[in-house]
CSV table of C-alpha atoms in Angstrom, one decimal:
chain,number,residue,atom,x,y,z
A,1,UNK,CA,25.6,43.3,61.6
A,2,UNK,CA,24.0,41.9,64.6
A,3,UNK,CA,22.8,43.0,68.1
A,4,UNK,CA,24.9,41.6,71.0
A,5,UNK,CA,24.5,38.4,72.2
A,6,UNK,CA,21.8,38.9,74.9
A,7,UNK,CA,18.2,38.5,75.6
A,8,UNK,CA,18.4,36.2,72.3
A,9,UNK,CA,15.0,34.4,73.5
A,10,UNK,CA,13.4,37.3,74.1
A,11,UNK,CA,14.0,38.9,70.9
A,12,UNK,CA,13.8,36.2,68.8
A,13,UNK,CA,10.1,35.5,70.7
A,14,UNK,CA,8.9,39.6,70.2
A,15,UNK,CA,10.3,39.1,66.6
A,16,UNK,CA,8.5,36.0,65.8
A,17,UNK,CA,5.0,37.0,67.4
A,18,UNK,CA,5.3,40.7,65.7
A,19,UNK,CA,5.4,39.3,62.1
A,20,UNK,CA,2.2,37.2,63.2
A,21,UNK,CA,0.6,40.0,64.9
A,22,UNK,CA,1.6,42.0,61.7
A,23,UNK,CA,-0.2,40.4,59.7
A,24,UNK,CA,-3.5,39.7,61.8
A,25,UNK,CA,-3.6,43.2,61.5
A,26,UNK,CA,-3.0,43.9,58.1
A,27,UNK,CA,-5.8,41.1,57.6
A,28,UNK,CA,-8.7,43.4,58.0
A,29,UNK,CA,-7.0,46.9,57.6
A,30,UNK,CA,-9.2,46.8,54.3
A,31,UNK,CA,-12.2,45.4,55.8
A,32,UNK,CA,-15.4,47.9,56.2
A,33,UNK,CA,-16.4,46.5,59.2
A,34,UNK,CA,-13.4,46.4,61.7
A,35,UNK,CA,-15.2,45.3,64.9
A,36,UNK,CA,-14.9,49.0,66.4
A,37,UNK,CA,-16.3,49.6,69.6
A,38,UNK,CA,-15.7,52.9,71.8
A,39,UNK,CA,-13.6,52.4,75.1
A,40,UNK,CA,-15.0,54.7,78.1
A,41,UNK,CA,-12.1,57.3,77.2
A,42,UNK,CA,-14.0,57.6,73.8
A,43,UNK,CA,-10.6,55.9,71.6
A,44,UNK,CA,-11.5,53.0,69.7
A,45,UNK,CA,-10.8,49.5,69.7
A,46,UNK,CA,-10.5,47.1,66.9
A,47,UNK,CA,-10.8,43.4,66.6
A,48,UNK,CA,-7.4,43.1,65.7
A,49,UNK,CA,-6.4,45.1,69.2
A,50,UNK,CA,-8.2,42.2,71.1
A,51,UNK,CA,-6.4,39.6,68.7
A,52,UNK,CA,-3.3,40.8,68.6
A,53,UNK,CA,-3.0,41.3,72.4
A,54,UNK,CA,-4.1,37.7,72.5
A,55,UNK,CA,-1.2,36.6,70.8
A,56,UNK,CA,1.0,38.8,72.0
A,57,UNK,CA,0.1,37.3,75.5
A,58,UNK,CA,-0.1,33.4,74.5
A,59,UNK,CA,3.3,33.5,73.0
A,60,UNK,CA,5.3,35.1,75.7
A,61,UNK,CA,3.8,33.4,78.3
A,62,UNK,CA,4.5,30.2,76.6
A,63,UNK,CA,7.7,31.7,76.3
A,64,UNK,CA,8.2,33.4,79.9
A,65,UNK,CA,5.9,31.4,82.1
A,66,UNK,CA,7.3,33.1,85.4
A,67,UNK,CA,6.8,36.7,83.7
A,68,UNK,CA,4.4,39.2,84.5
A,69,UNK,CA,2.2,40.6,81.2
A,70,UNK,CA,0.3,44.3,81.1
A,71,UNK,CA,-1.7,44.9,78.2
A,72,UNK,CA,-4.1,47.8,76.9
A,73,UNK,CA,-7.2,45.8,76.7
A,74,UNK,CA,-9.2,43.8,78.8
A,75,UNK,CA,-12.3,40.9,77.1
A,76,UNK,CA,-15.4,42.7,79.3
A,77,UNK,CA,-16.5,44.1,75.5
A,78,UNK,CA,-15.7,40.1,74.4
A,79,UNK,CA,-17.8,38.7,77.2
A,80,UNK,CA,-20.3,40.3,76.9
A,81,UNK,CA,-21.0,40.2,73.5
A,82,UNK,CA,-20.8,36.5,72.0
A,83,UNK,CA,-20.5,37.6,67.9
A,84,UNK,CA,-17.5,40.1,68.7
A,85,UNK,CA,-16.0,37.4,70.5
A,86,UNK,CA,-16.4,34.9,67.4
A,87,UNK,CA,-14.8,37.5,65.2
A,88,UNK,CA,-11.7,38.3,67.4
A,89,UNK,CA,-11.1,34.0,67.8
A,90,UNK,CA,-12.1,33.8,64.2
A,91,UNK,CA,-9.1,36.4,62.7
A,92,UNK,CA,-6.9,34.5,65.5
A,93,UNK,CA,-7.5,31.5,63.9
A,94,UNK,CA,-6.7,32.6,59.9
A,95,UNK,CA,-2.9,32.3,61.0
A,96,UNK,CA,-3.4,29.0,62.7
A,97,UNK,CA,-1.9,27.1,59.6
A,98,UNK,CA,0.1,29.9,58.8
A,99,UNK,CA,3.6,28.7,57.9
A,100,UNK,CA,5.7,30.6,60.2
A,101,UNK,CA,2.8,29.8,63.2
A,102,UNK,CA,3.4,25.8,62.3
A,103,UNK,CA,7.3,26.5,62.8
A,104,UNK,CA,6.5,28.3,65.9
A,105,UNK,CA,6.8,32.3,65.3
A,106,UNK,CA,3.8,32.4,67.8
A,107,UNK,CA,1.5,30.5,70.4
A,108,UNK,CA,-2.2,30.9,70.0
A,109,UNK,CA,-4.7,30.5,72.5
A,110,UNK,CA,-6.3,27.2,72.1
A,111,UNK,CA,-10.5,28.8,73.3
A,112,UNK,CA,-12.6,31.2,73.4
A,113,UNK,CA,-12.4,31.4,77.2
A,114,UNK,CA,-8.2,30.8,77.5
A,115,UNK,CA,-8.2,33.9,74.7
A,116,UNK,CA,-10.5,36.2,77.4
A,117,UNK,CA,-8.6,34.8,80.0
A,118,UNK,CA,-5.4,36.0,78.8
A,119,UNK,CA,-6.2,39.2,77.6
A,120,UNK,CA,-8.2,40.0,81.0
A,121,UNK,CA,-4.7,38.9,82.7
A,122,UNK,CA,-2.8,41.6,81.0
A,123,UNK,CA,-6.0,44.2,81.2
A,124,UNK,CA,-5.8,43.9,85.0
A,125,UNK,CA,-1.8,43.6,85.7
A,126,UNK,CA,0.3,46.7,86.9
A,127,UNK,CA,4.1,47.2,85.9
A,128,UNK,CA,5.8,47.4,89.6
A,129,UNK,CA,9.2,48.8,91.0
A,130,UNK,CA,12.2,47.5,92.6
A,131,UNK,CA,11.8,43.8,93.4
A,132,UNK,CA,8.8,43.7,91.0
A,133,UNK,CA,10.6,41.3,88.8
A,134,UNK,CA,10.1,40.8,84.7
A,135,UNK,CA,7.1,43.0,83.3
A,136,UNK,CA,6.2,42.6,79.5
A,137,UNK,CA,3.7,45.8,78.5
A,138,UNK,CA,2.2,45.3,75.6
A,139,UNK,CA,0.2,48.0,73.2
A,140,UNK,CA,-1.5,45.7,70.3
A,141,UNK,CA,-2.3,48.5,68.3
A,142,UNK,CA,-0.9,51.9,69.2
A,143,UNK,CA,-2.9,54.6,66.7
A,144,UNK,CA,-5.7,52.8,66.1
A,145,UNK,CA,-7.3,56.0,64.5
A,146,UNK,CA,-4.6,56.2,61.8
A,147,UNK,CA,-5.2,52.2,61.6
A,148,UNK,CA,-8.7,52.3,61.1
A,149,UNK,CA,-7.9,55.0,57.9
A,150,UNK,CA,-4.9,52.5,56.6
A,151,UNK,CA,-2.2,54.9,57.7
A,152,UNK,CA,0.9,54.8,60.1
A,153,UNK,CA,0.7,52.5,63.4
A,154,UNK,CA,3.2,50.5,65.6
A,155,UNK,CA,2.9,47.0,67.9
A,156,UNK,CA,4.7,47.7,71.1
A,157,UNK,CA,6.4,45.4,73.3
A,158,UNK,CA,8.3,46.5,76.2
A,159,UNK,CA,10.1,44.6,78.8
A,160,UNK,CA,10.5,46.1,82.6
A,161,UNK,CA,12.4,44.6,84.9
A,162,UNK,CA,12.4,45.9,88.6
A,163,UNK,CA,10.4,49.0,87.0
A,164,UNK,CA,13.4,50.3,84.8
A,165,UNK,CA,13.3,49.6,80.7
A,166,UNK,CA,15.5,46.9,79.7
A,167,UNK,CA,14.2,46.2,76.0
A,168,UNK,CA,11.7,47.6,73.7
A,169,UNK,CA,10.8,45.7,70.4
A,170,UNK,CA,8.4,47.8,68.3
A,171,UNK,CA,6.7,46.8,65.0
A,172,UNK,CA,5.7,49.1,62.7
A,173,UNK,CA,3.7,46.9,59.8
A,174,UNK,CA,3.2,49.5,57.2
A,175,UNK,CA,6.7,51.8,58.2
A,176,UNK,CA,9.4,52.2,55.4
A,177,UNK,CA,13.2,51.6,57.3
A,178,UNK,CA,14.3,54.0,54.6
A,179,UNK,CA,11.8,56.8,54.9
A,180,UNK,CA,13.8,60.0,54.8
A,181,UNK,CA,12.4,64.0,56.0
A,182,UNK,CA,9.0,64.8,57.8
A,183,UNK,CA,7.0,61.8,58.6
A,184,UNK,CA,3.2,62.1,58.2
A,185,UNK,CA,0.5,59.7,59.2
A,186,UNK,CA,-0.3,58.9,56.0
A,187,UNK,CA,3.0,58.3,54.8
A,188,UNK,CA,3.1,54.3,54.4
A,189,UNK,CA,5.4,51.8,53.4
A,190,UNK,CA,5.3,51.5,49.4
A,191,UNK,CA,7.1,48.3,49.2
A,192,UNK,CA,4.7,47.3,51.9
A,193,UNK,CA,8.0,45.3,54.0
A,194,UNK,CA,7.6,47.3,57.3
A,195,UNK,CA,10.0,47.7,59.7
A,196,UNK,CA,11.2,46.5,63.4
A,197,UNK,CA,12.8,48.8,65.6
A,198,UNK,CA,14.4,47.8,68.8
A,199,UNK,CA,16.6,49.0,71.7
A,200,UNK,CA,18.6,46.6,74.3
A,201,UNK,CA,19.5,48.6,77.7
A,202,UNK,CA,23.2,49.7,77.7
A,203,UNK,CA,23.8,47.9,74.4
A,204,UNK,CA,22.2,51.0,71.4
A,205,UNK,CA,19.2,50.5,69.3
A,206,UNK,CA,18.7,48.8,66.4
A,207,UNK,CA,16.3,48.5,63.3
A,208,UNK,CA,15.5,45.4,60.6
A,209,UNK,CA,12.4,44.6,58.1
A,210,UNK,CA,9.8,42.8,59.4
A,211,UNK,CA,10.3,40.2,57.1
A,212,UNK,CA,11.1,36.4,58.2
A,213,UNK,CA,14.1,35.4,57.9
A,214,UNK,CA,15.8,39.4,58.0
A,215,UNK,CA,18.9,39.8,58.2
A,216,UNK,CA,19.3,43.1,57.6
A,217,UNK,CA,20.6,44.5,61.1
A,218,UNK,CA,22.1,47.3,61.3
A,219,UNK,CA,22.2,50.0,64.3
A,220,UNK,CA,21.3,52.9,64.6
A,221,UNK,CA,23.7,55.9,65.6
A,222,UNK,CA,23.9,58.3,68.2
A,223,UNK,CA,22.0,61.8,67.8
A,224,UNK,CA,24.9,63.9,66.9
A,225,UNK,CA,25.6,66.8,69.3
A,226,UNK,CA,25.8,69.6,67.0
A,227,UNK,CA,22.8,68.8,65.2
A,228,UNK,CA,20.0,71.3,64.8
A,229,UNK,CA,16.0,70.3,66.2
A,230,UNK,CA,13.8,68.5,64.5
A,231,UNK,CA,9.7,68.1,66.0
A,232,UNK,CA,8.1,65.3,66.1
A,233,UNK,CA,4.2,65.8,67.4
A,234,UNK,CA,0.8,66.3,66.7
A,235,UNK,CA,-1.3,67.8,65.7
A,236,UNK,CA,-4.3,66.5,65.4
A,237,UNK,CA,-5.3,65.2,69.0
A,238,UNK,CA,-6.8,68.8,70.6
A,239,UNK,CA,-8.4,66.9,73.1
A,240,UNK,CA,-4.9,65.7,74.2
A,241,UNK,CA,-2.7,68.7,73.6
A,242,UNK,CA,-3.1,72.0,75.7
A,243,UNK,CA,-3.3,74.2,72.5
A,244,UNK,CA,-1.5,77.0,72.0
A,245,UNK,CA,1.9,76.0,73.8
A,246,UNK,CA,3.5,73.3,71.6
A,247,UNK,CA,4.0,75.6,68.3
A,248,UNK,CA,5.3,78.6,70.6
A,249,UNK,CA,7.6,76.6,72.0
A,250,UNK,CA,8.9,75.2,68.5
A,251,UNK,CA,9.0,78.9,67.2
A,252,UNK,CA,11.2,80.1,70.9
A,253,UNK,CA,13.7,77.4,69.6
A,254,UNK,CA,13.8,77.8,66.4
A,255,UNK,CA,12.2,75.0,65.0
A,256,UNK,CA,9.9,74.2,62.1
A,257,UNK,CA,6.5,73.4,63.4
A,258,UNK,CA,5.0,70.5,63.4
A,259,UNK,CA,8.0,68.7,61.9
A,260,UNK,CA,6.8,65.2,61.7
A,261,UNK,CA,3.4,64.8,62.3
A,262,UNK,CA,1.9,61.6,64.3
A,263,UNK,CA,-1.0,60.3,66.3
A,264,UNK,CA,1.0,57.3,67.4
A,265,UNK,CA,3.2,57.8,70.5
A,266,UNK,CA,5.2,54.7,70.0
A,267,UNK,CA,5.7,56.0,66.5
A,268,UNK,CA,6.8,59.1,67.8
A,269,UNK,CA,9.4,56.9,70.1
A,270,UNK,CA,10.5,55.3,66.9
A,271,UNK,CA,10.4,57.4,64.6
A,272,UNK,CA,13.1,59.9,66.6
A,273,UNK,CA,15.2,56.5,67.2
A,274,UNK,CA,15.5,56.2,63.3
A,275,UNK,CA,16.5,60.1,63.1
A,276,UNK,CA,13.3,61.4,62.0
A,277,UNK,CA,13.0,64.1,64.1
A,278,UNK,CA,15.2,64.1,67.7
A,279,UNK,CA,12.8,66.2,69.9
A,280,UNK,CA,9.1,65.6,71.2
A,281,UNK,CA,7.4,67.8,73.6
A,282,UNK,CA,3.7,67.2,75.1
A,283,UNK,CA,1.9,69.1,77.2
A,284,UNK,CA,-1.7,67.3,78.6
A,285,UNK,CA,-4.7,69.8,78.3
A,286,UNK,CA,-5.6,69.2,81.9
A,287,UNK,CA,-3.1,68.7,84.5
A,288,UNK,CA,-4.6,65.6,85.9
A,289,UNK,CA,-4.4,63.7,82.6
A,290,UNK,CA,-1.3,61.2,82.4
A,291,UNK,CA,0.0,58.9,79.7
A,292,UNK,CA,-0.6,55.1,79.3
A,293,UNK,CA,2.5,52.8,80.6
A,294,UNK,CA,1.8,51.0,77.2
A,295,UNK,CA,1.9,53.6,74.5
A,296,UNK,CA,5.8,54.7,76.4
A,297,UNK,CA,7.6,51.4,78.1
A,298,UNK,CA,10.0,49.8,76.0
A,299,UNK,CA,9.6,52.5,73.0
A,300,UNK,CA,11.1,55.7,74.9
A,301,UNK,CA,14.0,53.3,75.4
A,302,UNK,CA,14.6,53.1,71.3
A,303,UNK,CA,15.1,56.8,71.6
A,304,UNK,CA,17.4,57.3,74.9
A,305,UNK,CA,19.6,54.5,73.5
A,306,UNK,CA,20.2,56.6,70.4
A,307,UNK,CA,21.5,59.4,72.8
A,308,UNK,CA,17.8,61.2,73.6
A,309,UNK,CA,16.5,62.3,77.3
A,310,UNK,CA,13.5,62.0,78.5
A,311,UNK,CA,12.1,63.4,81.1
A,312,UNK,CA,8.4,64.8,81.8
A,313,UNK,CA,7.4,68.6,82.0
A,314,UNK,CA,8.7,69.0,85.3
A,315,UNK,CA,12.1,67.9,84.3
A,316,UNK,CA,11.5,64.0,86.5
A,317,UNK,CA,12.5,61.3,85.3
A,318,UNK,CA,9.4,59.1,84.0
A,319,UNK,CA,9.0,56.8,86.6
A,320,UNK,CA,7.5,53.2,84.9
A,321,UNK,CA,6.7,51.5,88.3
A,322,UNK,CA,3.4,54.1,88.8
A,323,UNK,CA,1.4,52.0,87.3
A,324,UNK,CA,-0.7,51.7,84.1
A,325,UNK,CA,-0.9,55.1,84.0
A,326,UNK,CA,2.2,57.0,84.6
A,327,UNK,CA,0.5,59.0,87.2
A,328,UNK,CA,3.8,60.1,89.2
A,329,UNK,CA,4.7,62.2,85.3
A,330,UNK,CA,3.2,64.8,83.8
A,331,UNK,CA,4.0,65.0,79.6
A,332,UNK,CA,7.4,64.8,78.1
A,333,UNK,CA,10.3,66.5,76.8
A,334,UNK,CA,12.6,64.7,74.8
A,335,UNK,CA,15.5,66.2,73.1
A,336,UNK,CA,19.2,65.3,72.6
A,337,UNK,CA,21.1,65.2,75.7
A,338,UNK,CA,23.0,67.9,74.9
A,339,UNK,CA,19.4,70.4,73.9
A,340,UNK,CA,17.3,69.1,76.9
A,341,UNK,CA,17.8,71.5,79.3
A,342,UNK,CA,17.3,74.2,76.4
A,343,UNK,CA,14.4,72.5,75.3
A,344,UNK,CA,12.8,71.5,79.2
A,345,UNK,CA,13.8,75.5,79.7
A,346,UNK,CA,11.7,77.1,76.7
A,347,UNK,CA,8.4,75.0,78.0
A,348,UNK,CA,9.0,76.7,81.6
A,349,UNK,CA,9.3,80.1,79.8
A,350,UNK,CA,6.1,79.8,77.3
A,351,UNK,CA,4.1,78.5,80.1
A,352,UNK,CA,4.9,81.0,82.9
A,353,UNK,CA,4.5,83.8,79.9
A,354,UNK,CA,1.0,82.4,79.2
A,355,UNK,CA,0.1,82.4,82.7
A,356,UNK,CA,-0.4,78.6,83.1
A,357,UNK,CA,2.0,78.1,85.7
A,358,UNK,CA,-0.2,75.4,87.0
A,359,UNK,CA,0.8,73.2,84.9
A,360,UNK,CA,4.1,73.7,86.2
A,361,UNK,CA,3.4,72.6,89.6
């Protein structure tokens, strides 16, 4: 099958620039020396984040000149230091004869200072609210810890317009579409194809191979009503996570704990879209930590367009037009429409019985 006839540009650009951005990153996922430097919030950064949200950024504004672009990175770390520079434009440039570049599947910067230029744009753009007009966020590499160890991450592409999600267009390189059960970081793609999962407002989600040329559409259904809980976390970021809560609210509901396991939070998004899991909760360790717009826009939408809700701990809507952090939310809870008050209710009880109403208010 196909997805309705709308936003055909746009996803035939995101599809396009997230084979190319694909395999930019698969280019050095074996390398020893990845270009990793240490951002101020101590997660690391690849070359491939600074290359791939130089694509990302080239293509769609050759695509969408009028459009607004927010991206995780900014090029200070490039500008600063000449050979990390070189090595970012130099992976850019190993695709610049690539077949499907030559037939257009993506626009690459043409210097060294266009390539800092864009990715500084997008490093210093907000997502805005009503009258805020077209907003691309893009998340080059979201996981880059499970990246730099070869397992599970995702390219996220989200377009806002007026600050609600309208599409979401996520790439996951090294993601079987026919994994079945628990999904752990380290569970890659054995056929190496990887996967695209996407979502169009109003109109469902759907999910194809990364491949050129796929046609293998299909969509993907609605999370059954009667079906039992499945987790999707993890478990592995306790400098995220307020510990102690997540499992005892898994246990109150019944649910095996962790379920799936994974650092990426667009995975998460996706994975729950394919049925892998339908219910995500995530309480921050301090109550004046908030999530990233990029790691969330565009990728929630995969999951409420399969029939999930999402709202943060408080039981608000998450509200996209806050800024590049989603400061006016505080975690999530996501669950099938029909579980989400059940769900949003056994995180009020476990935190009021552990005495951290705080993070309740």
């Amino acid at each position: 099958m196909s997805h309705p006839d709308i936003f055909q540009k746009e996803l035939e650009t995101a599809f396009g620039a997230l084979l190319q951005a694909s395999k930019l990153s698969q280019l050095i996922i074996s390398s020893q020396d990845k270009g990793t430097i240490t951002k101020d919030d101590f997660s690391p950064v690849t070359i491939a984040d600074f290359a791939i949200q130089a694509l990302l950024i080239s293509t769609f504004k050759d695509a969408f000149p009028e459009d607004t672009f927010v991206g995780e990175e900014d090029a200070a770390d490039l500008r600063a230091n000449e050979a990390l520079m070189s090595r970012v434009w130099d992976l850019l440039n190993t695709i610049a004869q690539d077949e499907d570049t030559q037939r257009g599947a993506c626009k690459l910067p043409q210097t060294k200072d266009q390539m800092c230029d864009l990715i500084d744009q997008a490093g210093t753009s907000h997502p805005g609210g009503a009258g805020s007009g077209r907003v691309w966020v893009f998340d080059p590499i979201d996981g880059t810890k499970t990246y730099l160890r070869g397992e599970l991450y995702a390219i996220n592409i989200g377009l806002i317009v007026d600050g609600k999600q309208t599409l979401g267009v996520v790439g996951c390189p090294n993601l079987s579409l026919h994994h079945k059960g628990p999904l752990r970081n380290s569970d890659i793609d054995p056929e190496g194809k990887g996967c695209i999962v996407y979502a169009i407002k109003g109109h469902g989600a759907f999910a194809r191979s990364l491949q050129s040329g796929s046609q293998d559409v299909k969509q993907l259904p609605k999370q059954p009503a009667t079906r039992d809980l499945s987790f999707v976390t993890c478990t592995g970021l306790v400098d995220s996570a307020l510990d102690g809560v997540h499992e005892v609210v898994a246990e109150r509901l019944g649910v095996a704990f962790p379920g799936s396991d994974l650092v990426p939070w667009v995975l998460r998004w996706a994975a729950m879209a394919l049925g892998i899991g339908n219910t995500t909760v995530w309480v921050y360790k301090r109550r004046d930590r908030f999530a990233k717009s990029w790691d969330h826009s565009g990728a929630m939408l995969l999951y409420e367009e399969t029939g999930g809700k999402i709202t943060d701990v408080h039981g608000k809507d998450i509200d996209l037009s806050a800024g590049r952090k989603l400061s006016a939310n505080f975690g999530f809870v996501a669950a099938p429409v029909a579980a989400h008050d059940k769900v949003l209710q056994a995180v009020h009880d476990v935190l009021k019985e552990q005495g951290r109403d705080a993070f309740l208010q």
